[in-house]
Coordinates of C-alpha atoms in Angstrom, one line a residue:
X1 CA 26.5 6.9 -17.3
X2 CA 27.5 3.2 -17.2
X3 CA 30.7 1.9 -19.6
X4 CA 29.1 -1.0 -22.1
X5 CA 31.9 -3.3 -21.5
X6 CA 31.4 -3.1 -17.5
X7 CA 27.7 -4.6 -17.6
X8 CA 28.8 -7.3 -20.4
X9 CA 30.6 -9.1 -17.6
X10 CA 29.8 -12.9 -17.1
X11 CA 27.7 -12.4 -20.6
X12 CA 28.1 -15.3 -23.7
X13 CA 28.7 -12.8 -26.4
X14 CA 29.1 -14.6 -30.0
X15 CA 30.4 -11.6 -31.8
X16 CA 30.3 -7.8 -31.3
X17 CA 30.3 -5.3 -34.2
X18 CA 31.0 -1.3 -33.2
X19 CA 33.1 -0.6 -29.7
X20 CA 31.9 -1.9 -26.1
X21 CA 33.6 1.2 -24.4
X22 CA 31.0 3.2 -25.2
X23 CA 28.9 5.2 -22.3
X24 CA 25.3 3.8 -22.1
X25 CA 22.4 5.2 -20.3
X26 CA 19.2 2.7 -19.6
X27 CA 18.6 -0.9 -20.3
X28 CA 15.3 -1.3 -22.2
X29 CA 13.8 -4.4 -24.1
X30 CA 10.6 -2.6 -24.8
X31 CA 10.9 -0.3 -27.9
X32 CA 8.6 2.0 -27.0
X33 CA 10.8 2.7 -24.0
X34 CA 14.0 3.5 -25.6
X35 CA 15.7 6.6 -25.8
X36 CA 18.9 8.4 -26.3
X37 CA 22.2 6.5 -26.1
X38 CA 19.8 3.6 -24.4
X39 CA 20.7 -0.2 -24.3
X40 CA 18.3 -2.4 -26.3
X41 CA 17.5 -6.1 -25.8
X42 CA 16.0 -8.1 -28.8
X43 CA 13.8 -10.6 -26.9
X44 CA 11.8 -13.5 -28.9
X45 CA 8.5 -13.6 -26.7
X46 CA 5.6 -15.3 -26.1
X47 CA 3.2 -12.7 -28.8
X48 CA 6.6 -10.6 -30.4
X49 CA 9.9 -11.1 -31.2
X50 CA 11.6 -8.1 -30.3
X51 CA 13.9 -8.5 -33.4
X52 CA 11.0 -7.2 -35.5
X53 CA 12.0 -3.3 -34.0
X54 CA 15.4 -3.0 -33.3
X55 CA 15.2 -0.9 -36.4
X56 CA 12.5 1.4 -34.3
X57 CA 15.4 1.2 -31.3
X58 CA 17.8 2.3 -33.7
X59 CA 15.5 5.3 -34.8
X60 CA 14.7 6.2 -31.4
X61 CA 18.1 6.4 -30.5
X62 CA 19.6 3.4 -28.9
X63 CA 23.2 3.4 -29.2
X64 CA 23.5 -0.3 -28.3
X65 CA 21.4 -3.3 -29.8
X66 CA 21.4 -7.3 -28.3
X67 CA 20.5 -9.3 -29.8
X68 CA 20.3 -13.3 -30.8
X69 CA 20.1 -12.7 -34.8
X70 CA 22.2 -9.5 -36.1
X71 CA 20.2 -7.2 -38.4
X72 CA 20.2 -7.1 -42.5
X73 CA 21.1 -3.4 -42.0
X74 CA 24.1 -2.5 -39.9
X75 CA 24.3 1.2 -38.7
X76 CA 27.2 2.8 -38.1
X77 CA 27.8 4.3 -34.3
X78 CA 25.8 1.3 -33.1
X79 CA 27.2 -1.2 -31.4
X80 CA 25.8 -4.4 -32.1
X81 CA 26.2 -7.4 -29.6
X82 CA 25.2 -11.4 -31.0
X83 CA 24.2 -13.4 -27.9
X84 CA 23.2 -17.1 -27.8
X85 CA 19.7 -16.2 -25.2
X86 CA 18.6 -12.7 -24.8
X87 CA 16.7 -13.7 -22.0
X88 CA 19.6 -15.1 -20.0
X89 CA 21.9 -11.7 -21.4
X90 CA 19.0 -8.9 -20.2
X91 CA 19.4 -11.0 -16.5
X92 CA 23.0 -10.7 -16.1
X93 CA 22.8 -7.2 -17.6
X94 CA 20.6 -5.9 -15.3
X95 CA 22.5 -7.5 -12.3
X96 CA 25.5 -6.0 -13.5
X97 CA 23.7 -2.6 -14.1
X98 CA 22.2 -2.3 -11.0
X99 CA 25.9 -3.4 -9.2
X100 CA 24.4 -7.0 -8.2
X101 CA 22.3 -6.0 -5.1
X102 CA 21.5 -9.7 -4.6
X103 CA 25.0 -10.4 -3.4
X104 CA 24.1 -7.6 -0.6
X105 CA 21.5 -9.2 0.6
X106 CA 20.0 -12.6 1.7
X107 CA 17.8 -13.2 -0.9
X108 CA 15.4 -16.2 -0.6
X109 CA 12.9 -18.2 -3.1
X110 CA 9.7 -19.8 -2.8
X111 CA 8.7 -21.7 -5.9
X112 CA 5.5 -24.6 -6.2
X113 CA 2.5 -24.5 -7.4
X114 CA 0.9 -23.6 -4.3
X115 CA 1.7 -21.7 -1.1
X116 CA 3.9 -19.0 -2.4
X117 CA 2.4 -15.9 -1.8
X118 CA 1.8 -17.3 1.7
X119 CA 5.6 -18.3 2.7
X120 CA 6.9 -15.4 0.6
X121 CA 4.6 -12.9 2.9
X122 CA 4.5 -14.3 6.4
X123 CA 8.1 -14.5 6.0
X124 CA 8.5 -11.0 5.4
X125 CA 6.0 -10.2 8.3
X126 CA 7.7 -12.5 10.3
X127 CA 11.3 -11.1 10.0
X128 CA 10.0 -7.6 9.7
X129 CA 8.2 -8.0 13.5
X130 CA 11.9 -9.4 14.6
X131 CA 13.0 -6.4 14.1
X132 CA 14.8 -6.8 10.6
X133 CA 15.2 -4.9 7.6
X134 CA 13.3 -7.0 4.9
X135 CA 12.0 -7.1 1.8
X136 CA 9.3 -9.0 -0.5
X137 CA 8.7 -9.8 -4.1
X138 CA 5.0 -11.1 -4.3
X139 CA 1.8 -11.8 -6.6
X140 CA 0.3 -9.3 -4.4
X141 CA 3.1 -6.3 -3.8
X142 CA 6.6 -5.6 -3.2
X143 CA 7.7 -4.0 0.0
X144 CA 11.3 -2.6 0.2
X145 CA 11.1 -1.9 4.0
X146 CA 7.6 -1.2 5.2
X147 CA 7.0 0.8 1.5
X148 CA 4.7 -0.8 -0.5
X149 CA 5.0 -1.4 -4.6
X150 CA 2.1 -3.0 -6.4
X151 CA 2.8 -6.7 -8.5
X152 CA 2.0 -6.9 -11.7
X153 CA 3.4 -10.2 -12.2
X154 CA 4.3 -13.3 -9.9
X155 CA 7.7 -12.8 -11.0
X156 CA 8.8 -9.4 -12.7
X157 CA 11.0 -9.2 -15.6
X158 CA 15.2 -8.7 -14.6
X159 CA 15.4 -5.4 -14.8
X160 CA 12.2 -5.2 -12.4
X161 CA 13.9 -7.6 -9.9
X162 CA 17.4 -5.7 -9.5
X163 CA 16.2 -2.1 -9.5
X164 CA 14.0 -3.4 -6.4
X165 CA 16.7 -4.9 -5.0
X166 CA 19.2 -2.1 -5.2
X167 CA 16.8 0.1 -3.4
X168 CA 16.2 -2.9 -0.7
X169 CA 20.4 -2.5 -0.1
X170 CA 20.1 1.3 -0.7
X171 CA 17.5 1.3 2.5
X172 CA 19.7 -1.3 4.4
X173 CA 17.5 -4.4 3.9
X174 CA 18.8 -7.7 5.3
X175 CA 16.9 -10.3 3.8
X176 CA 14.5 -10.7 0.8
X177 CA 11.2 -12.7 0.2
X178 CA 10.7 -13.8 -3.3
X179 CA 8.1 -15.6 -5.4
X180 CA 9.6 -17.6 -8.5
X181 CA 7.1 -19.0 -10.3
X182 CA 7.8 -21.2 -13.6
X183 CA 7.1 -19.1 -16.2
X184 CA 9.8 -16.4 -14.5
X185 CA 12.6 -19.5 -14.2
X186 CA 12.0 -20.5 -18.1
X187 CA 12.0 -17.2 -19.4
X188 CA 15.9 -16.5 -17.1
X189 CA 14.3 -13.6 -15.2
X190 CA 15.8 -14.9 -11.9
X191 CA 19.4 -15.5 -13.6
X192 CA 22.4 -13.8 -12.5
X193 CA 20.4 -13.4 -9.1
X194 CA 22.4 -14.5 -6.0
X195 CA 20.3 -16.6 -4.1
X196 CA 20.8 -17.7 -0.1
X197 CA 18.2 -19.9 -0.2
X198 CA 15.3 -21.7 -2.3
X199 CA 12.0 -23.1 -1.2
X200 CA 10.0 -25.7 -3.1
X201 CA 6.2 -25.9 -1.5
X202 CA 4.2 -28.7 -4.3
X203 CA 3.4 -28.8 -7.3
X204 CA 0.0 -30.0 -8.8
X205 CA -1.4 -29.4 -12.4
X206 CA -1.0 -25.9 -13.5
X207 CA 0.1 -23.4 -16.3
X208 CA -0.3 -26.5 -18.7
X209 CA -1.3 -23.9 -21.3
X210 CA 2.3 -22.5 -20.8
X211 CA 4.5 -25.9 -20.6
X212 CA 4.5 -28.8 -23.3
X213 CA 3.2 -31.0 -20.2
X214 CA 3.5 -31.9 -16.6
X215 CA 7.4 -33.2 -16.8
X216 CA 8.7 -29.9 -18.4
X217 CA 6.5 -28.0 -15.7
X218 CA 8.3 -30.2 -13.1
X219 CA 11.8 -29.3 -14.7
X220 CA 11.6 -26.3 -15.0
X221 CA 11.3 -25.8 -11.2
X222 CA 14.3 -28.3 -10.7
X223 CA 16.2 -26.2 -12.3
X224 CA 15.8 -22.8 -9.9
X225 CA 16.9 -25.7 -7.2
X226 CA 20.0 -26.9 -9.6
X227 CA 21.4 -23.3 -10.2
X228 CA 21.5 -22.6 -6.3
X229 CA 25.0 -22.3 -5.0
X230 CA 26.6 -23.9 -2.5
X231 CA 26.3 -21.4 -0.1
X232 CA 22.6 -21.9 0.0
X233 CA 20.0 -23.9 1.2
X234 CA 17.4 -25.9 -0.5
X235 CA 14.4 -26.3 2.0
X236 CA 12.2 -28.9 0.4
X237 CA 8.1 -30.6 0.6
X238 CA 9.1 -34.0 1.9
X239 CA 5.7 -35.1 1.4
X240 CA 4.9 -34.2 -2.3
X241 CA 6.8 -37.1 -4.8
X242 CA 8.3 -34.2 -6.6
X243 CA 9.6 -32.8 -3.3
X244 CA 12.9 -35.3 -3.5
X245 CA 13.2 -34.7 -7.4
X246 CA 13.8 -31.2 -6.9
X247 CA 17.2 -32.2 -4.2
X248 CA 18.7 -34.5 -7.0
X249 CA 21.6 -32.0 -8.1
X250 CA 21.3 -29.1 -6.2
X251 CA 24.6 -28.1 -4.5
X252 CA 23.0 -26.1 -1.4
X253 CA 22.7 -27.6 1.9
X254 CA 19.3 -30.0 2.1
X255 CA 16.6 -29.9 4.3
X256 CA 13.1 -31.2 4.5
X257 CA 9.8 -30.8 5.8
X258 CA 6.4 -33.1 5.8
X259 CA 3.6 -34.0 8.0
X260 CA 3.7 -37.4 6.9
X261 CA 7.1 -38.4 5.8
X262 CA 10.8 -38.5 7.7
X263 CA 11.8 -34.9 7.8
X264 CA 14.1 -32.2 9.3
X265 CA 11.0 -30.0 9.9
X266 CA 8.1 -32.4 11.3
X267 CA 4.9 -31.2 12.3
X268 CA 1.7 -32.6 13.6
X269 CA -1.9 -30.9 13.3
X270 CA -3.4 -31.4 17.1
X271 CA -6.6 -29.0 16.5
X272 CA -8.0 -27.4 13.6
X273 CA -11.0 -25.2 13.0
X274 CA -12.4 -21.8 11.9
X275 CA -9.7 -19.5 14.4
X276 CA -7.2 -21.5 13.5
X277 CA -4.6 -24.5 13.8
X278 CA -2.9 -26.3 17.0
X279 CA 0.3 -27.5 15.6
X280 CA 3.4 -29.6 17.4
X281 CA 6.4 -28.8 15.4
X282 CA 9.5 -30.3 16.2
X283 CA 8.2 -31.0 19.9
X284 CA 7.2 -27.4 20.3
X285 CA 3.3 -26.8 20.5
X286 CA 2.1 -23.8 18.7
X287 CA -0.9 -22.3 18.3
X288 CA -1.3 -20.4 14.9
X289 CA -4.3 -17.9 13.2
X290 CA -3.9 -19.8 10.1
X291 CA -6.3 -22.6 8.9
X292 CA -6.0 -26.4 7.1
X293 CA -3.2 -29.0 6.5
X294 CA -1.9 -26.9 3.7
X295 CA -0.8 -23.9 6.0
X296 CA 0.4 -26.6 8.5
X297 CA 2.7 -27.1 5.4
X298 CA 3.2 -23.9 4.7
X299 CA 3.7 -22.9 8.7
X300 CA 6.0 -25.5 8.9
X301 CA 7.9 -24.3 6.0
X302 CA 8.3 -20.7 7.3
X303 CA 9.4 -22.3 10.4
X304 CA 12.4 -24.3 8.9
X305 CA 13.4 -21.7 6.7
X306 CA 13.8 -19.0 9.9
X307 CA 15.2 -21.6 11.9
X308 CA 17.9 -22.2 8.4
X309 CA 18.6 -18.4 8.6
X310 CA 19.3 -18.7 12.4
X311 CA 16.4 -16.9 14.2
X312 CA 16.2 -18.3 17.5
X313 CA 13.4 -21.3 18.6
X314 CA 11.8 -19.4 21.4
X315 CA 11.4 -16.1 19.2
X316 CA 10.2 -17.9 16.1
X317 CA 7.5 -19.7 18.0
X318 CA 5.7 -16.2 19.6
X319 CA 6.4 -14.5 16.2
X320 CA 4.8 -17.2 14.3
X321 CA 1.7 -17.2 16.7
X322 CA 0.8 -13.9 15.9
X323 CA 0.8 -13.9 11.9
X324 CA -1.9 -13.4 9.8
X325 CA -3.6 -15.0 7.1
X326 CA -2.8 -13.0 3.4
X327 CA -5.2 -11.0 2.1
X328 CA -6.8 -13.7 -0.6
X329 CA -5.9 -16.8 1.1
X330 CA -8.5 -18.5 3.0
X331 CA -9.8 -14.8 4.0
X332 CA -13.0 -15.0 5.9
X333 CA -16.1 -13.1 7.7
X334 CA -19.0 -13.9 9.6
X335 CA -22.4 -11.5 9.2
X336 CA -24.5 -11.0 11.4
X337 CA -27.2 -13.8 10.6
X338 CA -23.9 -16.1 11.5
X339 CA -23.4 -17.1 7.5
X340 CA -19.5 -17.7 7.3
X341 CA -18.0 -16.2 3.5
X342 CA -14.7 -17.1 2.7
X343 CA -12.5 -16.0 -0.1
X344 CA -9.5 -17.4 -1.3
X345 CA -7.1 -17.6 -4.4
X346 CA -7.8 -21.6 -5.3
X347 CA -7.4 -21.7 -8.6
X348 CA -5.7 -24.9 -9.7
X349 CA -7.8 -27.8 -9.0
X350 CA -5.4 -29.2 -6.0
X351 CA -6.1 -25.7 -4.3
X352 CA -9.4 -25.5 -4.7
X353 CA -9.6 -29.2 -3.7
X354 CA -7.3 -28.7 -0.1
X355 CA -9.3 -25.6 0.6
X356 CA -13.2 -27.9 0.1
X357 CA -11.6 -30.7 2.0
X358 CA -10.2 -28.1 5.0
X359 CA -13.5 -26.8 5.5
X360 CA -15.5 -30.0 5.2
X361 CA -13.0 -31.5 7.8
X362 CA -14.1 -28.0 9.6
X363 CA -17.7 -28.3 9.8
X364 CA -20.4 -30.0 11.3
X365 CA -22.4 -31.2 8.1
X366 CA -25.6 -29.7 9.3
X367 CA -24.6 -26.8 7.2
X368 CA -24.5 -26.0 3.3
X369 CA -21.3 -25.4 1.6
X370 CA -21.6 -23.1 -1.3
X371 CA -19.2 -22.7 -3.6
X372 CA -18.5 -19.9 -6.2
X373 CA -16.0 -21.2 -8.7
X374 CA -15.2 -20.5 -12.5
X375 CA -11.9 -20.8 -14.5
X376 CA -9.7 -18.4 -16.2
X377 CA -9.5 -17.1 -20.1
X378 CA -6.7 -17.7 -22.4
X379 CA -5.5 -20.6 -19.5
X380 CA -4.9 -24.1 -19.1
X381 CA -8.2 -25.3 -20.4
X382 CA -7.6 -28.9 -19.6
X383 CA -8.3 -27.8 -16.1
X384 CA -12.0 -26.5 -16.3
X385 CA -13.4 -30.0 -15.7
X386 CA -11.8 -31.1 -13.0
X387 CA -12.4 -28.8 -11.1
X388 CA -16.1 -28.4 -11.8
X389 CA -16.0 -31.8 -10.8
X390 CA -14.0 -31.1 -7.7
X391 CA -16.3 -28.4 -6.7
X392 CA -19.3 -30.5 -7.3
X393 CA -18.1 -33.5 -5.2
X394 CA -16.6 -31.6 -2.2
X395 CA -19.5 -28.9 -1.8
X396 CA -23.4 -28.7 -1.2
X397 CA -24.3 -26.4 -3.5
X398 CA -22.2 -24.7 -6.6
X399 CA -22.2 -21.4 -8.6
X400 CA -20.4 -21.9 -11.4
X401 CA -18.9 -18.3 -13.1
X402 CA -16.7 -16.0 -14.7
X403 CA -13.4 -15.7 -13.2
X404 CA -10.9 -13.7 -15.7
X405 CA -12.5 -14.3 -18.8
X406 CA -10.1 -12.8 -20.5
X407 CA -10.4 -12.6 -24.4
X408 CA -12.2 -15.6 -24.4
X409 CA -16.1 -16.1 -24.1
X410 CA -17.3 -16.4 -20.1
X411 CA -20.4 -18.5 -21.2
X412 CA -17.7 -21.2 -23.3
X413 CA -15.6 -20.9 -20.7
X414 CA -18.6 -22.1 -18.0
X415 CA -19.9 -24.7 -19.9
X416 CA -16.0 -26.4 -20.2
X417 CA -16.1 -26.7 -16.0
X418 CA -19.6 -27.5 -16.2
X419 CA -18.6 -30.9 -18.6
X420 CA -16.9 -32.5 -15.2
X421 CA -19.7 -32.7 -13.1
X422 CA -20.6 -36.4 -12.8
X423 CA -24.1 -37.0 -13.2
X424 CA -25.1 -37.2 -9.7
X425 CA -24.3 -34.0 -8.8
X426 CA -26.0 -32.1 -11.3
X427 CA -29.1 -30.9 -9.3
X428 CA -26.7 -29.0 -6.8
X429 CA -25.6 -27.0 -9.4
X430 CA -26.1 -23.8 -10.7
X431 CA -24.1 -21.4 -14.0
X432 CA -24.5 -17.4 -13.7
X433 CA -21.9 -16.6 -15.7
X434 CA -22.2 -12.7 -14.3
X435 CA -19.8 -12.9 -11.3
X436 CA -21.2 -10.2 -9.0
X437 CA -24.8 -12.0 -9.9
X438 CA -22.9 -15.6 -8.7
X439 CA -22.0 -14.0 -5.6
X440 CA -25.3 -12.2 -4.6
X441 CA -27.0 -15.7 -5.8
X442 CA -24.8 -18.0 -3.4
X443 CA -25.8 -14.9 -0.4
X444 CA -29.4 -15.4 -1.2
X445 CA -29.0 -19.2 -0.8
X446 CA -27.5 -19.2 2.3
X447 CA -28.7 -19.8 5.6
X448 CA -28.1 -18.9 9.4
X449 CA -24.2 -21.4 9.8
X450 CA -23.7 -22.1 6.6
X451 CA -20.4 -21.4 4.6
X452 CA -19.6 -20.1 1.2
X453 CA -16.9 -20.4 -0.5
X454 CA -15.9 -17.9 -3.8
X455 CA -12.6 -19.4 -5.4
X456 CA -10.2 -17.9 -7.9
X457 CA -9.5 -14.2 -7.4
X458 CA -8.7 -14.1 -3.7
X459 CA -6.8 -10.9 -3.5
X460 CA -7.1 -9.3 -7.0
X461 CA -9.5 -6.2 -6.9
X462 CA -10.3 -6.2 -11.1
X463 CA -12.0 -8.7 -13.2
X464 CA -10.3 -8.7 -17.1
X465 CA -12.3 -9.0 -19.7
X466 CA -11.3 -8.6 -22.9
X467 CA -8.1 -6.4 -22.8
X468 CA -10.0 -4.1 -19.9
X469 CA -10.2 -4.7 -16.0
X470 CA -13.1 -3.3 -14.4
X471 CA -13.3 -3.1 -10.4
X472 CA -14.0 -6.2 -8.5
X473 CA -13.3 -7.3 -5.4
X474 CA -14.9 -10.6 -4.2
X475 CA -14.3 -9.8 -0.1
X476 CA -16.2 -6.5 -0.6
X477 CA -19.0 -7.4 -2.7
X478 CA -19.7 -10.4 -0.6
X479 CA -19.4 -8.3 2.5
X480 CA -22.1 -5.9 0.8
X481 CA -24.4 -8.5 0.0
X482 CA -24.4 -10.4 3.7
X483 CA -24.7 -6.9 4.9
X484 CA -27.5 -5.9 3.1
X485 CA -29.2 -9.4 4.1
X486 CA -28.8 -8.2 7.6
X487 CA -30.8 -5.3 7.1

């Protein structure tokens, strides 16, 4: 059992009603989750406001209640604590809880719009084949040492985070991989976390639905790169405009990296194509599985940040020739009539446009590009367009579908990316709103070289439609339909 007053450390409290030397057991925000002589967090969210059941907590026998806004009815033998944010106060509380594992370890974050899951994971492969204990927090799974965990979100709520990261010092783990995304920075799930170092890939139009607009999006970001301390480093996209913005008032060490700007990390792209990418970084020539100018960025990112945490040159170079791509991310096969099927995660319009214009700069035009694309339910809408019109421009052929539809309708949802498609590209496309359909369609339409693409679920094995995710895996499906064309 855990004293009250030991994991209220570093906490705002406005007022406190009942004792704080009480013994507590867990932490829980969740009411459902609460039990005896339990800790409960009143968060305001996005659908409830977990005000609305502290009485339930109370019922189900919490012993302490947070909250922002005290209750009408005071219980007696409840201690009551008034904070300013409960977000911020469920952070610190679960570092304190969980004895602050990120001050054990060197914990590091990748945050952008694009490119996370990519740093976050090659950097965990990469430090793991040097022979380091090392950790990950991705979109796709968390490994604590070679065992595996699967996501459910980019960035998991606080408690989530430090029970993780205790077991990552529990089994000795050095360093730590992290994906911060925006919505986990606004809602102070990565506060009270000590962090040795930050990342900041690009950012491009996305989670618009989320954010009032593109500058609190941007902001929001910032400020992950304005709470780092100044023991840290801040390893930054020299290239993208926001790339300097996000250096302004951070107190970690600075560094850069571009392919086209003055930087600390500066690579150039020598040869690319379907095995992969010739890259000169810093004067050393490396050769790399990965494919397209946006994993020279992201390569050249992985390499500054290894070379920040002091692996030496020569090792870095042969460890980062043998990584491989992430399941999701430009993920490709060729079948036996020699039709190349790739599948990746694109899902904002600037990913789906870098991953059209990396294989058009790829292939020999002789061929047909097929894309498979649709958007997202209960998402940024303002998004659908443009990248139906992307999609239209940059490919030969196009498929638009359902992606996660969501709770809202797959057809509306079609006919919204369908409204970008300038006039004369209409006759090269095509709406099946049933996504294995989309798939088997775009198979049936290829021919011996040509390439299709299917955007927007990369590595996710479900498709969510209303409330319910049913199997689906876009590499399988389209592996069983080139197969069964080879027959």
């Amino acid at each position: 059992m855990i004293v009250l007053k030991d994991i209220l450390y570093k906490i705002s409290i406005e007022k406190t009603i009942g004792s704080t030397a009480v013994a507590v057991r867990n932490i829980e925000f969740d009411s459902r989750n609460v039990g005896l002589n339990d800790v409960f967090v009143a968060i305001k969210g996005t659908v409830s406001d977990g005000h609305e059941f502290i009485l339930k907590a109370s019922e189900q026998g919490a012993l302490v209640i947070i909250c922002e806004t005290l209750p009408e009815t005071i219980i007696n033998g409840i201690t009551y604590v008034q904070v300013a944010d409960s977000h911020k106060a469920l952070a610190i509380l679960a570092a304190n809880y969980y004895e602050n594992p990120s001050e054990n370890i060197k914990l590091v974050g990748i945050t952008g719009t694009n490119g996370k899951t990519t740093i976050s994971t090659l950097l965990y492969d990469l430090f793991t084949a040097a022979g380091y204990k090392t950790g990950l927090i991705s979109t796709v799974k968390v490994m604590v040492s070679g065992v595996r965990y699967e996501a459910k979100r980019t960035t998991p709520d606080s408690l989530t985070i430090n029970r993780y990261l205790q077991e990552m010092v529990e089994a000795g783990v050095e360093y730590c991989f992290m994906e911060v995304s925006s919505h986990g920075i606004h809602q102070k799930r990565t506060e009270g976390l000590h962090f040795a170092g930050g990342i900041f890939t690009n950012l491009t139009h996305e989670h618009l639905d989320y954010h009032k607009d593109f500058k609190e999006y941007r902001d929001v970001k910032k400020k992950f790169f304005d709470q780092l301390p100044k023991s840290a480093f801040a390893l930054t996209n020299a290239d993208d405009k926001n790339g300097a913005v996000m250096l302004q008032n951070t107190n970690a060490k600075k560094y850069t990296y571009a392919l086209k700007s003055y930087a600390d990390y500066k690579a150039q792209i020598l040869e690319n194509n379907f095995t992969g990418l010739l890259l000169k970084i810093n004067n050393n020539e490396i050769w790399v599985k990965l494919i397209g100018a946006f994993n020279a960025y992201n390569m050249l990112a992985i390499f500054g940040a290894a070379d920040i945490l002091g692996m030496e040159t020569l090792e870095l170079l042969q460890l980062m020739s043998t990584l491989e791509s992430v399941d999701g991310r430009f993920q490709y096969l060729i079948s036996e009539k020699k039709i190349t099927a790739i599948v990746d995660y694109a899902h904002s319009p600037d990913a789906l446009k870098n991953v059209l214009e990396t294989i058009n700069s790829i292939r020999t035009k002789n061929e047909e590009l097929i894309t498979v694309v649709g958007c997202g339910g209960d998402r940024d809408a303002t998004k659908r367009p443009i990248m139906g019109k992307i999609a239209a421009t940059l490919s030969t052929k196009v498929v638009f579908t359902s992606d996660n539809p969501r709770t809202e309708d797959p057809d509306k949802i079609v006919e919204e990316v369908e409204a970008g498609v300038p006039a004369e590209h209409f006759n090269k496309t095509v709406s099946i709103t049933n996504r294995k359909q989309a798939i088997k369609n775009a198979c049936q339409m290829a021919n011996e070289n040509d390439i299709i693409l299917i955007a927007g679920k990369g590595h996710e094995t479900y498709q969510e439609i209303n409330g319910e995710r049913i199997d689906f895996d876009d590499f399988k499906i389209v592996n069983e339909f080139l197969t069964a064309l080879n027959k």
